């Protein structure tokens, strides 16, 4: 059974940075495409970033491109989301997700293909 545990959220000011962490346990880390998603109040969970099982490909939506970066550390079974120049509109609950590596890479950006989710961590950015 795969479990994902997230940490790193908090309250920051506009322009500040945060790094979120997600530790996977239960199965081999390299079996999964790792991703980050966020959910605003009253809206559906949306794609933020994905990284391939080998760490050689990443993909971002325009809303975070140039500000956020995803990475993974196989030795620690951990995926990270580095968030720079945070804005109030980034305020949301952030979730990590694991998608089987057997799927086409970009499918992992669709929440419907994510197999496992973390519990979520709140990020709040004040103006």
mmCIF file of N, CA and C in Angstrom, residues 42-88:
data_model
loop_
_atom_site.group_PDB
_atom_site.id
_atom_site.type_symbol
_atom_site.label_atom_id
_atom_site.label_comp_id
_atom_site.label_asym_id
_atom_site.label_seq_id
_atom_site.Cartn_x
_atom_site.Cartn_y
_atom_site.Cartn_z
ATOM 1 N N UNK A 42 -13.926 25.764 -3.011
ATOM 2 C CA UNK A 42 -15.053 25.672 -3.912
ATOM 3 C C UNK A 42 -14.723 25.278 -5.335
ATOM 4 N N UNK A 43 -13.456 24.925 -5.623
ATOM 5 C CA UNK A 43 -13.053 24.556 -6.969
ATOM 6 C C UNK A 43 -12.413 23.174 -6.974
ATOM 7 N N UNK A 44 -12.272 22.605 -8.158
ATOM 8 C CA UNK A 44 -11.666 21.286 -8.297
ATOM 9 C C UNK A 44 -10.148 21.374 -8.229
ATOM 10 N N UNK A 45 -9.536 20.263 -7.861
ATOM 11 C CA UNK A 45 -8.090 20.183 -7.777
ATOM 12 C C UNK A 45 -7.456 20.398 -9.153
ATOM 13 N N UNK A 46 -6.410 21.251 -9.217
ATOM 14 C CA UNK A 46 -5.792 21.568 -10.487
ATOM 15 C C UNK A 46 -4.300 21.250 -10.496
ATOM 16 N N UNK A 47 -3.803 20.985 -11.670
ATOM 17 C CA UNK A 47 -2.423 20.601 -11.911
ATOM 18 C C UNK A 47 -1.456 21.743 -11.621
ATOM 19 N N UNK A 48 -0.331 21.422 -10.969
ATOM 20 C CA UNK A 48 0.727 22.385 -10.680
ATOM 21 C C UNK A 48 2.055 21.976 -11.312
ATOM 22 N N UNK A 49 2.441 20.713 -11.168
ATOM 23 C CA UNK A 49 3.728 20.256 -11.690
ATOM 24 C C UNK A 49 3.777 18.738 -11.683
ATOM 25 N N UNK A 50 4.516 18.159 -12.634
ATOM 26 C CA UNK A 50 4.795 16.727 -12.628
ATOM 27 C C UNK A 50 6.261 16.509 -12.999
ATOM 28 N N UNK A 51 6.800 15.376 -12.553
ATOM 29 C CA UNK A 51 8.166 14.987 -12.876
ATOM 30 C C UNK A 51 8.184 13.500 -13.180
ATOM 31 N N UNK A 52 8.924 13.107 -14.213
ATOM 32 C CA UNK A 52 8.964 11.722 -14.649
ATOM 33 C C UNK A 52 9.634 10.830 -13.617
ATOM 34 N N UNK A 53 9.458 9.522 -13.791
ATOM 35 C CA UNK A 53 10.021 8.566 -12.837
ATOM 36 C C UNK A 53 11.539 8.662 -12.759
ATOM 37 N N UNK A 54 12.193 9.018 -13.877
ATOM 38 C CA UNK A 54 13.643 9.149 -13.902
ATOM 39 C C UNK A 54 14.112 10.561 -13.561
ATOM 40 N N UNK A 55 13.200 11.495 -13.404
ATOM 41 C CA UNK A 55 13.555 12.858 -13.068
ATOM 42 C C UNK A 55 14.073 13.689 -14.223
ATOM 43 N N UNK A 56 13.943 13.203 -15.453
ATOM 44 C CA UNK A 56 14.503 13.888 -16.609
ATOM 45 C C UNK A 56 13.498 14.736 -17.378
ATOM 46 N N UNK A 57 12.238 14.705 -17.002
ATOM 47 C CA UNK A 57 11.212 15.507 -17.653
ATOM 48 C C UNK A 57 10.318 16.152 -16.605
ATOM 49 N N UNK A 58 9.952 17.409 -16.837
ATOM 50 C CA UNK A 58 9.014 18.128 -15.983
ATOM 51 C C UNK A 58 8.009 18.872 -16.847
ATOM 52 N N UNK A 59 6.895 19.251 -16.242
ATOM 53 C CA UNK A 59 5.838 19.933 -16.969
ATOM 54 C C UNK A 59 5.081 20.821 -15.992
ATOM 55 N N UNK A 60 4.773 22.077 -16.422
ATOM 56 C CA UNK A 60 4.096 23.048 -15.581
ATOM 57 C C UNK A 60 3.038 23.800 -16.371
ATOM 58 N N UNK A 61 1.976 24.241 -15.708
ATOM 59 C CA UNK A 61 1.044 25.157 -16.366
ATOM 60 C C UNK A 61 1.610 26.573 -16.368
ATOM 61 N N UNK A 62 1.057 27.427 -17.212
ATOM 62 C CA UNK A 62 1.549 28.798 -17.318
ATOM 63 C C UNK A 62 1.429 29.570 -16.006
ATOM 64 N N UNK A 63 0.478 29.213 -15.168
ATOM 65 C CA UNK A 63 0.238 29.946 -13.939
ATOM 66 C C UNK A 63 1.413 29.895 -12.957
ATOM 67 N N UNK A 64 2.250 28.849 -13.051
ATOM 68 C CA UNK A 64 3.371 28.713 -12.125
ATOM 69 C C UNK A 64 4.718 28.644 -12.827
ATOM 70 N N UNK A 65 4.728 28.563 -14.140
ATOM 71 C CA UNK A 65 5.964 28.428 -14.898
ATOM 72 C C UNK A 65 6.904 29.600 -14.611
ATOM 73 N N UNK A 66 8.160 29.277 -14.320
ATOM 74 C CA UNK A 66 9.144 30.293 -13.994
ATOM 75 C C UNK A 66 9.216 30.638 -12.527
ATOM 76 N N UNK A 67 8.235 30.221 -11.740
ATOM 77 C CA UNK A 67 8.218 30.489 -10.304
ATOM 78 C C UNK A 67 8.341 29.215 -9.476
ATOM 79 N N UNK A 68 7.708 28.142 -9.919
ATOM 80 C CA UNK A 68 7.718 26.867 -9.197
ATOM 81 C C UNK A 68 8.600 25.867 -9.926
ATOM 82 N N UNK A 69 9.214 24.965 -9.171
ATOM 83 C CA UNK A 69 9.978 23.885 -9.775
ATOM 84 C C UNK A 69 9.813 22.609 -8.959
ATOM 85 N N UNK A 70 9.657 21.490 -9.655
ATOM 86 C CA UNK A 70 9.501 20.191 -9.022
ATOM 87 C C UNK A 70 10.804 19.411 -9.153
ATOM 88 N N UNK A 71 11.119 18.616 -8.141
ATOM 89 C CA UNK A 71 12.298 17.775 -8.176
ATOM 90 C C UNK A 71 12.027 16.502 -7.386
ATOM 91 N N UNK A 72 12.924 15.527 -7.508
ATOM 92 C CA UNK A 72 12.778 14.300 -6.734
ATOM 93 C C UNK A 72 14.140 13.781 -6.309
ATOM 94 N N UNK A 73 14.185 13.142 -5.155
ATOM 95 C CA UNK A 73 15.395 12.578 -4.591
ATOM 96 C C UNK A 73 15.115 11.107 -4.321
ATOM 97 N N UNK A 74 15.644 10.225 -5.165
ATOM 98 C CA UNK A 74 15.372 8.797 -5.045
ATOM 99 C C UNK A 74 15.912 8.207 -3.750
ATOM 100 N N UNK A 75 17.036 8.722 -3.268
ATOM 101 C CA UNK A 75 17.627 8.207 -2.041
ATOM 102 C C UNK A 75 16.744 8.454 -0.830
ATOM 103 N N UNK A 76 15.896 9.485 -0.901
ATOM 104 C CA UNK A 76 15.008 9.831 0.205
ATOM 105 C C UNK A 76 13.546 9.538 -0.087
ATOM 106 N N UNK A 77 13.247 8.959 -1.248
ATOM 107 C CA UNK A 77 11.867 8.686 -1.662
ATOM 108 C C UNK A 77 10.990 9.929 -1.527
ATOM 109 N N UNK A 78 11.528 11.064 -1.932
ATOM 110 C CA UNK A 78 10.871 12.335 -1.681
ATOM 111 C C UNK A 78 10.761 13.172 -2.947
ATOM 112 N N UNK A 79 9.592 13.762 -3.147
ATOM 113 C CA UNK A 79 9.378 14.763 -4.179
ATOM 114 C C UNK A 79 9.241 16.126 -3.524
ATOM 115 N N UNK A 80 9.731 17.150 -4.203
ATOM 116 C CA UNK A 80 9.717 18.508 -3.674
ATOM 117 C C UNK A 80 9.020 19.451 -4.640
ATOM 118 N N UNK A 81 8.454 20.509 -4.091
ATOM 119 C CA UNK A 81 7.957 21.621 -4.887
ATOM 120 C C UNK A 81 8.543 22.901 -4.315
ATOM 121 N N UNK A 82 9.477 23.494 -5.050
ATOM 122 C CA UNK A 82 10.051 24.772 -4.664
ATOM 123 C C UNK A 82 9.188 25.880 -5.243
ATOM 124 N N UNK A 83 8.663 26.737 -4.389
ATOM 125 C CA UNK A 83 7.769 27.812 -4.794
ATOM 126 C C UNK A 83 8.429 29.143 -4.478
ATOM 127 N N UNK A 84 8.722 29.919 -5.514
ATOM 128 C CA UNK A 84 9.341 31.226 -5.369
ATOM 129 C C UNK A 84 8.389 32.324 -5.813
ATOM 130 N N UNK A 85 8.637 33.536 -5.327
ATOM 131 C CA UNK A 85 7.818 34.699 -5.685
ATOM 132 C C UNK A 85 6.328 34.398 -5.528
ATOM 133 N N UNK A 86 5.962 33.903 -4.365
ATOM 134 C CA UNK A 86 4.573 33.532 -4.115
ATOM 135 C C UNK A 86 3.654 34.745 -4.160
ATOM 136 N N UNK A 87 2.440 34.513 -4.645
ATOM 137 C CA UNK A 87 1.426 35.543 -4.787
ATOM 138 C C UNK A 87 0.182 35.147 -3.999
ATOM 139 N N UNK A 88 -0.642 36.122 -3.603
ATOM 140 C CA UNK A 88 -1.881 35.772 -2.891
ATOM 141 C C UNK A 88 -2.745 34.763 -3.645
#
